[in-house]
Structure formats: structure tokens, C-alpha cells
Coordinates of C-alpha atoms in Angstrom, one line a residue:
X7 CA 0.0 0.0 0.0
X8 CA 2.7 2.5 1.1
X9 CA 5.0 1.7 -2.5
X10 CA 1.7 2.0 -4.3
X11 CA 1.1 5.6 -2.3
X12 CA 4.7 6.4 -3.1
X13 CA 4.6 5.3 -6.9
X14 CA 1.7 7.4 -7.3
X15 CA 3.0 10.5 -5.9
X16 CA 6.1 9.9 -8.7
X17 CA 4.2 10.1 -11.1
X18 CA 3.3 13.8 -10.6
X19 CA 5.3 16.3 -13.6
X20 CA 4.2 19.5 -11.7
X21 CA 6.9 21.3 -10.8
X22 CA 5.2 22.6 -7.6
X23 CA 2.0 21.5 -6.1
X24 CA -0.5 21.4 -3.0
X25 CA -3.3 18.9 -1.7
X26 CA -5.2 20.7 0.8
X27 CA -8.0 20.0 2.7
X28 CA -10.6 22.9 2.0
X29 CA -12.4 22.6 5.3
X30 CA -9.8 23.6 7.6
X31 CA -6.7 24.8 5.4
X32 CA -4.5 21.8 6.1
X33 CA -1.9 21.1 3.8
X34 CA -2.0 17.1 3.0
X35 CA 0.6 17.0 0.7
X36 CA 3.1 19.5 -0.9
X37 CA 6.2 19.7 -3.3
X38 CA 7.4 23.8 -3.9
X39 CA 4.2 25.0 -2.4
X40 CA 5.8 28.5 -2.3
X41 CA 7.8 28.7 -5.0
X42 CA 7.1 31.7 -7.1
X43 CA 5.9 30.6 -11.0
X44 CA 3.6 32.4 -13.6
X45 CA -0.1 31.5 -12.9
X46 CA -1.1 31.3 -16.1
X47 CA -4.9 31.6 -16.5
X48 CA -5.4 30.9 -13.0
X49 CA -5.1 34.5 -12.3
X50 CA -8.7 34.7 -13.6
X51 CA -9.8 33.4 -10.3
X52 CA -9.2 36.1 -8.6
X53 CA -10.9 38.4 -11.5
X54 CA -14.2 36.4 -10.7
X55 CA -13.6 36.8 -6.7
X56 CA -13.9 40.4 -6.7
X57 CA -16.8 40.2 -9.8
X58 CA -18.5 37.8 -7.6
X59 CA -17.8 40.3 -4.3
X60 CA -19.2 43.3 -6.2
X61 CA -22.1 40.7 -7.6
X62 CA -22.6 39.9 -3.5
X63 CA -22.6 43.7 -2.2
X64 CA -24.9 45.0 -5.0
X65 CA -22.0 47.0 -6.2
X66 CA -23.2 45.2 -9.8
X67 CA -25.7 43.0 -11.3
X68 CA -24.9 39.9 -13.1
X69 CA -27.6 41.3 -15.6
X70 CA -25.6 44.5 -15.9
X71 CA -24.4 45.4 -19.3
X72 CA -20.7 45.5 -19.9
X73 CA -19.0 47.2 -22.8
X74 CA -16.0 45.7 -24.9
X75 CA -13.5 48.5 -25.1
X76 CA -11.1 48.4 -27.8
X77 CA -8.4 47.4 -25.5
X78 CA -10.3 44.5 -24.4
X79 CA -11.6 43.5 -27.9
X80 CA -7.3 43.2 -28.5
X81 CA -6.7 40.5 -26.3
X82 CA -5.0 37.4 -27.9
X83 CA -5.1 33.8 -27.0
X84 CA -8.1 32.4 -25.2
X85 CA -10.7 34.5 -26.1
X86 CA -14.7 34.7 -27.4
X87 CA -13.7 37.2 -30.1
X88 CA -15.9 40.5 -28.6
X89 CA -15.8 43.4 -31.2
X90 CA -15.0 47.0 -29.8
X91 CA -18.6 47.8 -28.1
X92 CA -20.1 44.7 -28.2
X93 CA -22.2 44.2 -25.2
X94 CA -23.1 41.8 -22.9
X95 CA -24.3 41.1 -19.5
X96 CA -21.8 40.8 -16.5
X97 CA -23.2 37.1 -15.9
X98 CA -22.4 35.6 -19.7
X99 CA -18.4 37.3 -19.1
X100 CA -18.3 35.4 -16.1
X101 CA -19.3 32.3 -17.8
X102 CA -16.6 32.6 -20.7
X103 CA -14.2 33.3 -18.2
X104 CA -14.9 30.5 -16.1
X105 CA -15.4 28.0 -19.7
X106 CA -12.7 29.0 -22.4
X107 CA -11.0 31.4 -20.0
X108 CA -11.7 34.6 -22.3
X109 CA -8.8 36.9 -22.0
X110 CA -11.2 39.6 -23.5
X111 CA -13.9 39.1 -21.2
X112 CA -11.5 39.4 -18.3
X113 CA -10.6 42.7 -19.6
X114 CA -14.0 43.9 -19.9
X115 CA -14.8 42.7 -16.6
X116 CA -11.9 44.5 -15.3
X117 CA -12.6 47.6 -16.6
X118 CA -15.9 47.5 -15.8
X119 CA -15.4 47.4 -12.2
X120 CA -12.2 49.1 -11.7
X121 CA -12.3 51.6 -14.7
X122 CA -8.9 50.3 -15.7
X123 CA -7.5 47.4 -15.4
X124 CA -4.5 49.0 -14.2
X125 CA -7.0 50.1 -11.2
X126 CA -8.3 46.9 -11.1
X127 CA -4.8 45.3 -10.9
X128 CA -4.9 47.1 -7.8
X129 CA -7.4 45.8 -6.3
X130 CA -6.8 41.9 -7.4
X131 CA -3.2 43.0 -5.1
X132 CA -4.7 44.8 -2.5
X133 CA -7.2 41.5 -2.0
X134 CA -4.3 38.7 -2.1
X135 CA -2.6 40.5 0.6
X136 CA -6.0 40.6 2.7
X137 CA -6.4 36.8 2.0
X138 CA -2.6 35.8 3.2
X139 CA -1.4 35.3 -0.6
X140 CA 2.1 36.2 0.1
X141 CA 3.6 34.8 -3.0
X142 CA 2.0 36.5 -5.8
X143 CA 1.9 39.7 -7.8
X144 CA -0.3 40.5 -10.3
X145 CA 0.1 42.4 -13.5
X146 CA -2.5 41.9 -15.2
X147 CA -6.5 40.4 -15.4
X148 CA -6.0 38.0 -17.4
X149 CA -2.9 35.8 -16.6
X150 CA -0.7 36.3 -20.3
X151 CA 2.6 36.7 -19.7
X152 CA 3.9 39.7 -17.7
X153 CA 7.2 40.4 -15.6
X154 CA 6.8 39.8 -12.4
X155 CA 3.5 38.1 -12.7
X156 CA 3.7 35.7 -10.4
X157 CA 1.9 33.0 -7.8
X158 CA 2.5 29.7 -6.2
X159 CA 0.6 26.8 -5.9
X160 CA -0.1 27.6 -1.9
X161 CA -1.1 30.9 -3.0
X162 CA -3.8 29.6 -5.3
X163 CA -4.8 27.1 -3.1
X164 CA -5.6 29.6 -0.5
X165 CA -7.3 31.7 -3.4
X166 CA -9.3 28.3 -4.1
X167 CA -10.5 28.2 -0.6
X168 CA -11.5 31.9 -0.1
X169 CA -13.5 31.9 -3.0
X170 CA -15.4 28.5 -2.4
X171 CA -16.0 29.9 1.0
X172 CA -17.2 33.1 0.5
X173 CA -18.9 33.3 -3.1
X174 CA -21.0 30.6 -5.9
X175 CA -17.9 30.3 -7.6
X176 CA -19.1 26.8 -8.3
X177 CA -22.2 27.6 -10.5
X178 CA -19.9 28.9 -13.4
X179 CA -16.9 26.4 -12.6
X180 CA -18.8 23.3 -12.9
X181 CA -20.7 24.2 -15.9
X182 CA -19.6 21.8 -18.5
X183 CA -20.9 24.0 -21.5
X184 CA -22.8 27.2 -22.2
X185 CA -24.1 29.1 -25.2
X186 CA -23.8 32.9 -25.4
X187 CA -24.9 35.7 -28.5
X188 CA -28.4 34.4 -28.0
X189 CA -27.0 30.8 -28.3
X190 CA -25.6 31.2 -31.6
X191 CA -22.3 30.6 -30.0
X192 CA -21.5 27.5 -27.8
X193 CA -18.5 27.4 -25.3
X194 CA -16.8 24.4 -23.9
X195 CA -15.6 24.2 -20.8
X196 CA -11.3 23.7 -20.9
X197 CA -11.2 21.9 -17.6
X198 CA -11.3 17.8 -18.5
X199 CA -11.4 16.8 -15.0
X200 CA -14.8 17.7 -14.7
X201 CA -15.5 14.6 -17.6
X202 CA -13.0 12.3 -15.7
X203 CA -12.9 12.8 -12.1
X204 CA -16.0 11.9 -9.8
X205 CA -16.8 15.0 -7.5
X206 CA -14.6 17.3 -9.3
X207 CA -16.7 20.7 -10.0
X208 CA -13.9 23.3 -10.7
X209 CA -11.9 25.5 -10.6
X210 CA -9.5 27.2 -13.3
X211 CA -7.1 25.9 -15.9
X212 CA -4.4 27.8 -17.3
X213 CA -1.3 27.2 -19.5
X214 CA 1.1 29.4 -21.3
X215 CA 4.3 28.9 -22.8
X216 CA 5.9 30.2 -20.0
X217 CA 3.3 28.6 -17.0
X218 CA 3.3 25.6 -18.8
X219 CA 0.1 23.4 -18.1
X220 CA -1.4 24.7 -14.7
X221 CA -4.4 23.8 -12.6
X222 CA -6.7 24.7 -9.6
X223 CA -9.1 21.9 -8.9
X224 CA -11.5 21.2 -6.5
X225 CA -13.5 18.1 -5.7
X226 CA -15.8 16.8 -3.0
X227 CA -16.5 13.2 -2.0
X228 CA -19.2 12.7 1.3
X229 CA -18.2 15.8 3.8
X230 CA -14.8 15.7 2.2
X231 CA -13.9 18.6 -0.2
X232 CA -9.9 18.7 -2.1
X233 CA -8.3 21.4 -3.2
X234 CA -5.3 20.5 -5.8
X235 CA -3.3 23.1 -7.4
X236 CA -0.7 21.7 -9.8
X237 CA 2.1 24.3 -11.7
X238 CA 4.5 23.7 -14.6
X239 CA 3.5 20.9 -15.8
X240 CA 5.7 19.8 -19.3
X241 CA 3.3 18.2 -21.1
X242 CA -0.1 18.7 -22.7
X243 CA -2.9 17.2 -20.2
X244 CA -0.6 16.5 -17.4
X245 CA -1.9 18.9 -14.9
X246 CA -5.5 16.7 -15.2
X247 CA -3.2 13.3 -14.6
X248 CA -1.8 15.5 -11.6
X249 CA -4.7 16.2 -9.9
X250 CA -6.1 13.0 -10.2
X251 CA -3.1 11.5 -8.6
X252 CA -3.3 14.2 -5.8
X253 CA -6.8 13.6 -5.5
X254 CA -6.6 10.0 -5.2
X255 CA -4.1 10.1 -2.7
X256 CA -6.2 12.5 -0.7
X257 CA -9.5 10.7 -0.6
X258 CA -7.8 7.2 -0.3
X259 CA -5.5 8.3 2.7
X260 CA -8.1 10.7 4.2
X261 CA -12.0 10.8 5.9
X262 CA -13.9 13.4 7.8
X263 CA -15.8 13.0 11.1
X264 CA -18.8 15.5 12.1
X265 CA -18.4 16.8 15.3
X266 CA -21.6 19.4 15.4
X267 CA -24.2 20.0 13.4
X268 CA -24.7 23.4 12.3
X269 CA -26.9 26.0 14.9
X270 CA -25.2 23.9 17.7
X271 CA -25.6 25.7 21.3
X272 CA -22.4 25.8 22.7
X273 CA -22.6 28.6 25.2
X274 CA -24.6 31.4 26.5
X275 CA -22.6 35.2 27.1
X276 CA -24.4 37.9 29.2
X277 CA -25.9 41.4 27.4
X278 CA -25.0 44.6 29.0
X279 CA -27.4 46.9 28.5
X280 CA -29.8 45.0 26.4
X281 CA -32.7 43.9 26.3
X282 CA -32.0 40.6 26.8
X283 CA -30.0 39.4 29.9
X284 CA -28.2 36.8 27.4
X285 CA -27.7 35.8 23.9
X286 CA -26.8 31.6 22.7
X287 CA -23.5 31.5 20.8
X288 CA -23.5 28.7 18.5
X289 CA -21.7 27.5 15.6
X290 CA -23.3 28.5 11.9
X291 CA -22.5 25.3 10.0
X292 CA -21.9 21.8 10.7
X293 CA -18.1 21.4 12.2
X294 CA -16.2 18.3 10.2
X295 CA -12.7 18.2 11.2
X296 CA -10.6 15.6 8.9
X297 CA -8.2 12.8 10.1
X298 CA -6.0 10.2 8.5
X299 CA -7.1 6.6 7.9
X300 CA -4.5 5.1 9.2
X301 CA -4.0 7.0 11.9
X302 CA -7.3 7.1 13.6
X303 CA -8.6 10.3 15.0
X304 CA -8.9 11.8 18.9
X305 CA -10.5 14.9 18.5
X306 CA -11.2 17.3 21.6
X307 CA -12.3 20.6 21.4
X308 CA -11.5 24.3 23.5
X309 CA -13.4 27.1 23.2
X310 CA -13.0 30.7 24.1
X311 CA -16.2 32.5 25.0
X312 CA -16.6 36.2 25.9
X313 CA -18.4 36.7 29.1
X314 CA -20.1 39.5 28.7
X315 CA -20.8 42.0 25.5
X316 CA -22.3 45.2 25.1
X317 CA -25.9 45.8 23.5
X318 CA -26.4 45.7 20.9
X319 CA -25.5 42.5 19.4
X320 CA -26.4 41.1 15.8
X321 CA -27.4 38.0 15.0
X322 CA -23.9 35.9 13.3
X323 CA -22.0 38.2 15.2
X324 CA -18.7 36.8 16.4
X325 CA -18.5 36.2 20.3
X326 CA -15.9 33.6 20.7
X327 CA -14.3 30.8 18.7
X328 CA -13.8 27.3 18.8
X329 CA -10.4 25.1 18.6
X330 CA -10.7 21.7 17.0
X331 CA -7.3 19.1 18.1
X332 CA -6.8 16.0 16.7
X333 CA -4.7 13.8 19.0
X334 CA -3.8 17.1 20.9
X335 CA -2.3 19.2 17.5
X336 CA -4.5 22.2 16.5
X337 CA -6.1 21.3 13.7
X338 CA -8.7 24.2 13.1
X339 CA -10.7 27.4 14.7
X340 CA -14.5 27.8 14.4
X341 CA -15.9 31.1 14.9
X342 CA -18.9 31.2 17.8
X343 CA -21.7 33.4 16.7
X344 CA -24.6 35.2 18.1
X345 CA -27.7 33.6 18.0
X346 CA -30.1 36.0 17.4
X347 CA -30.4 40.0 17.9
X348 CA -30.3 41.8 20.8
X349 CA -31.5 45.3 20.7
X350 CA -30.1 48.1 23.4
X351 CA -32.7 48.6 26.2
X352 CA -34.4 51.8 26.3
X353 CA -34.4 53.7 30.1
X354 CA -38.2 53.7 29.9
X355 CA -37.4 49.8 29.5
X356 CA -35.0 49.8 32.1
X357 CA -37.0 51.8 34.8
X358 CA -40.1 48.9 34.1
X359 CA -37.9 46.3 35.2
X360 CA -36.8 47.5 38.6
X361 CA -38.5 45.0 41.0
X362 CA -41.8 46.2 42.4
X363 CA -41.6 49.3 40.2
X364 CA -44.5 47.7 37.6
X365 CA -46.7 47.5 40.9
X366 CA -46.2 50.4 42.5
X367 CA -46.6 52.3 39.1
X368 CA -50.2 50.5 38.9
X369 CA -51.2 51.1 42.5
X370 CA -50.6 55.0 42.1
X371 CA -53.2 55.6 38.5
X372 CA -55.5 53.0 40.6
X373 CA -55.1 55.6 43.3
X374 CA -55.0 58.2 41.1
X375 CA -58.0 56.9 39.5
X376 CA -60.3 56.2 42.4
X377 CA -59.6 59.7 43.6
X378 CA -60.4 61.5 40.3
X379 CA -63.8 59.9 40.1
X380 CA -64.7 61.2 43.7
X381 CA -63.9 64.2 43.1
X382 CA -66.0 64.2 39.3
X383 CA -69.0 62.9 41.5
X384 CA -68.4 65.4 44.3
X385 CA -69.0 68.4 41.8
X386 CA -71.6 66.5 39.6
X387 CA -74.3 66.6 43.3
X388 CA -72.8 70.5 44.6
X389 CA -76.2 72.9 44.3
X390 CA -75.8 75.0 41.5
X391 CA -75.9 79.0 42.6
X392 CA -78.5 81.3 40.6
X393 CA -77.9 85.0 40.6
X394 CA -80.8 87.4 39.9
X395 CA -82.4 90.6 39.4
X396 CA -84.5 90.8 42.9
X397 CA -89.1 91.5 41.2

């Protein structure tokens, strides 16, 4: 079993790869995970995170318009062949990104959001810093060969992870075919693993002369979800024999175990000034924490709580976290949320709750009431006075 393992990890041509599990981060298996190589079309990914952010905040619509400039009608290689002003919605761009990796639709994108792509540039930087990609630089939207346009394959698997986490990156990557200009033009889509690997629903391809073959893959088996990134690879359709090593070794070797299901109470904090005395923290999905076969798995969990928080709190928001061990080695953090609003208390609200106040508060307009009546029947029964001229 181990020289069959061992065989099958030989066989890999990338020069630089990483099997990671996308749940928690973990690196399974690695050979010049940070090593600094030309992405290739793989740099589109992070073109369609920040089209999918703007897409999420309402920044843009994916039935929004966007016009083929010129400079984005120019691109070479990949490409759907837009004419200068041609038009078409932000959703269809995303697609022929995502299918035949359309160096002219990630222009158009680009501009469309950033203005530039040399402002959008920016921003594709700006956002692999936030995410931890220390590795890379980009130069351009599209992934053609630029100096110092560069990534490695942990920076793209970190990428990978981000974006499956945090937008539907997976409608457009597993789509297997699509039809855009009113379906008088059908698109393909360039990743084969999708045909040959079971579970496998994206992500991006990308080869150039320079790159070489490249892939970002991701695939999910039960509650187990890969990511592979494979770079350099020498010969045509090696990166899809790559990852299907990487992935076989991963869901052979590996399995997950669920620990809590998702909404899970695991503790209660105290509200300061709201108006309720104390919120649930719970976890918002189920927690699977992954282990190796043959090792077995001891998991134990820790978990840091805040004791008290100021009104007002938000539902989701973040009061504590959660640290999942295997066999005593950190394996992952869960975020504790809130689990359901608390609003501020208002005084009026406040002064109602001191003890006895409610009751004293009705005993007074009772009193109050009693004595206004009296004094209403009192005056209704006093003689009325009549003041005349004397006959």
C-alpha cells in the first residue's frame, strides 16, 4: 500500500504543487508549495472573486451590461472574439471566463469594475494581501505573460479556498458548457477533470508557454472537499493526470468526522445593557474536522467565549471561537456566533424592570383613578348657585 502511495506521488510532472484540505486549510501533501511561478490563466480566479464580491454587495448585477473596449476586444489567446462595443451582461463574461478562460472578457470585466485594469490590478493585489497570498503579484486580469507576474501553488490554493467559502464560484466552474450571442455561440468548458474525475466541480485551468500546463481543482466526495493546485507541468494534459493523482491520494488516505451540526448551542454570554440578559452562541455550519485513515482520530475541542458583551449584538456576530485538536495538534478554529439579535434597552425599558416598580406604578393611577372619580361625582351633586335681578 505505502510503495503503491509512493509510486503514485512519482508520477506527478508538476513542478510545484499542493493537496489541501478545504475545510480547515491543512496542507495534506506539498512539493514547492511556495515557490514563485507564472499562474497562467489561473489569475482569472481572482478576476471572478472580486466580480462575484461586487455581484454579492450589489456594487453590480450579473444582468448588468458591460462594454467591450477596444483594448479589451485586442486580447489574444483564449478569447470569445468580442468586437470593440459589443455588449453583454456581466453574468455571460463570467461564464466565458470560467469555460474557455476569455482573456477579452476578463478585460471587460476588469474595466468594468475598476475603470482600468490597471485600477483593477490594484485591487486583485490589494485583496491577495487581505487573504494571506504572500507569494504572488499581479500584473494583469488575465494571466498572459507579464514580468513579475507571479503565484505559487499555496497561494492559489488559499485563493481556491476563499472563493469556495465566500462566493457561488461553483455555479460557473462546474458548468460543462454554455451558449452565449443568444445561443448562436456554444463554449466548452477547458477543464477535462470535470469529464473524468468523480466529484470534481472546478476550478481554473491555465497554460502558457511560460506557465506551462497549470491547474486549480476542487473536488468533493461525502463531507470531504480537495483542493489540488498543480504548476508547470511539461506536457499537454498533465496537470488533469496531476490532480487525479493528488486527488486520489487525498480521498484514499483521508475521511472526515462530524463533530456538530450546524446551529449547535455551545454557550450562553451575558448582554450589558440589552434587552435581553443573554444571547446563545452557536456555531453556523456543521463542524467536520478531517483525520488520516490510518492513523485514527482523537478529537477534543476548547473554546473561548466572551463573558459579557455590550448591547447591541447582531445576529452571526462573532463572540468567541472554537479550537478543534486532533490527537492534541490544532487542527482548526470555528468562529462562535450570536444567535439572534439583541437590541439596546431603552431607560423607559429599564425603569419597568426595577422589582416592584410595575406594581407600584399600577397602585398609584389605581389611586389616582379612584380619587379623580370622587372628586368628578363630588362636583356633579354641589347645588348650583342662581344669581338674579330681585321683582
Amino acid at each position: 500500500m505505502a510503495w503503491a502511495e509512493q509510486s503514485q506521488l512519482d508520477a506527478i510532472s508538476a513542478e510545484s504543487y499542493v493537496l489541501m484540505d478545504a475545510d480547515s486549510g491543512k496542507v495534506l501533501k506539498s512539493k514547492n508549495m511556495h515557490k514563485k511561478l507564472p499562474p497562467a490563466s489561473m489569475t482569472k480566479l481572482m478576476t471572478m472573486l472580486l466580480a462575484l464580491e461586487a455581484i454579492e454587495h450589489n456594487q453590480v448585477g450579473k444582468s448588468d451590461k458591460v462594454i467591450a473596449s477596444p483594448y479589451a476586444a485586442s486580447m489574444e489567446g483564449t478569447r470569445i472574439y468580442l468586437e470593440p462595443g459589443e455588449v453583454m451582461n456581466m453574468d455571460d463574461m463570467l461564464i466565458a471566463m470560467s469555460l474557455v478562460s476569455a482573456n477579452d472578457a476578463s478585460v471587460a470585466v476588469a474595466e468594468k469594475l475598476g475603470g482600468s485594469e490597471a485600477a483593477f490590478v490594484e485591487l486583485m493585489n490589494k485583496k491577495a494581501a487581505a487573504i494571506g497570498m504572500k507569494d504572488s503579484r499581479f500584473r494583469n486580469s488575465h494571466g498572459l505573460p507579464a514580468p513579475g507576474h507571479v503565484s505559487s501553488a499555496y497561494d492559489m490554493a488559499i485563493l481556491a479556498r476563499y472563493t469556495l467559502d465566500n462566493t457561488p464560484v461553483l455555479r460557473y466552474s462546474s458548468l460543462k458548457e454554455h451558449s452565449l450571442r443568444q445561443g448562436e455561440f456554444p463554449i466548452h468548458n477547458s477543464n477535462k477533470l470535470l469529464w473524468r474525475y468523480e466529484g470534481a466541480d472546478g476550478l481554473k485551468n491555465g497554460y502558457t508557454s511560460e506557465a506551462k500546463n497549470c491547474l486549480t481543482a476542487t473536488a468533493k466526495r461525502g463531507n470531504l472537499r480537495l483542493i489540488v493546485v498543480v504548476m508547470g507541468c511539461p506536457l499537454k494534459g498533465g496537470q488533469t493526470n496531476d490532480v487525479i493523482n493528488l486527488l486520489d491520494y487525498g480521498f484514499d488516505n483521508y475521511s472526515t468526522q462530524k463533530l456538530l451540526s450546524s446551529h449547535n448551542v455551545c454557550a450562553t454570554t451575558r448582554v450589558r445593557g440589552g434587552i435581553d440578559k443573554e444571547v446563545k452562541v452557536l456555531v453556523r455550519d456543521d463542524v467536520n474536522a478531517i483525520y488520516q485513515c490510518n492513523q485514527g482520530a482523537s478529537f477534543t475541542r476548547r473554546q473561548n467565549v466572551a463573558g459579557s458583551v455590550k448591547a447591541p449584538v447582531q445576529r452571526g456576530q462573532k463572540l468567541g471561537e472554537m479550537e478543534i485538536l486532533n490527537n492534541g495538534i490544532l487542527l482548526k478554529k470555528v468562529d462562535l456566533v450570536a444567535a439572534n439579535d439583541v437590541p439596546r434597552i431603552t431607560w423607559g425599558e429599564r425603569i419597568m424592570r426595577i422589582p416592584g416598580i410595575v406594581m407600584i406604578i399600577t397602585a398609584i393611577l389605581i389611586v389616582t383613578y379612584i380619587i379623580y372619580r370622587r372628586q368628578k361625582r363630588a362636583t356633579a351633586y354641589q347645588p348650583k348657585l342662581t344669581i338674579g335681578r330681585k321683582e
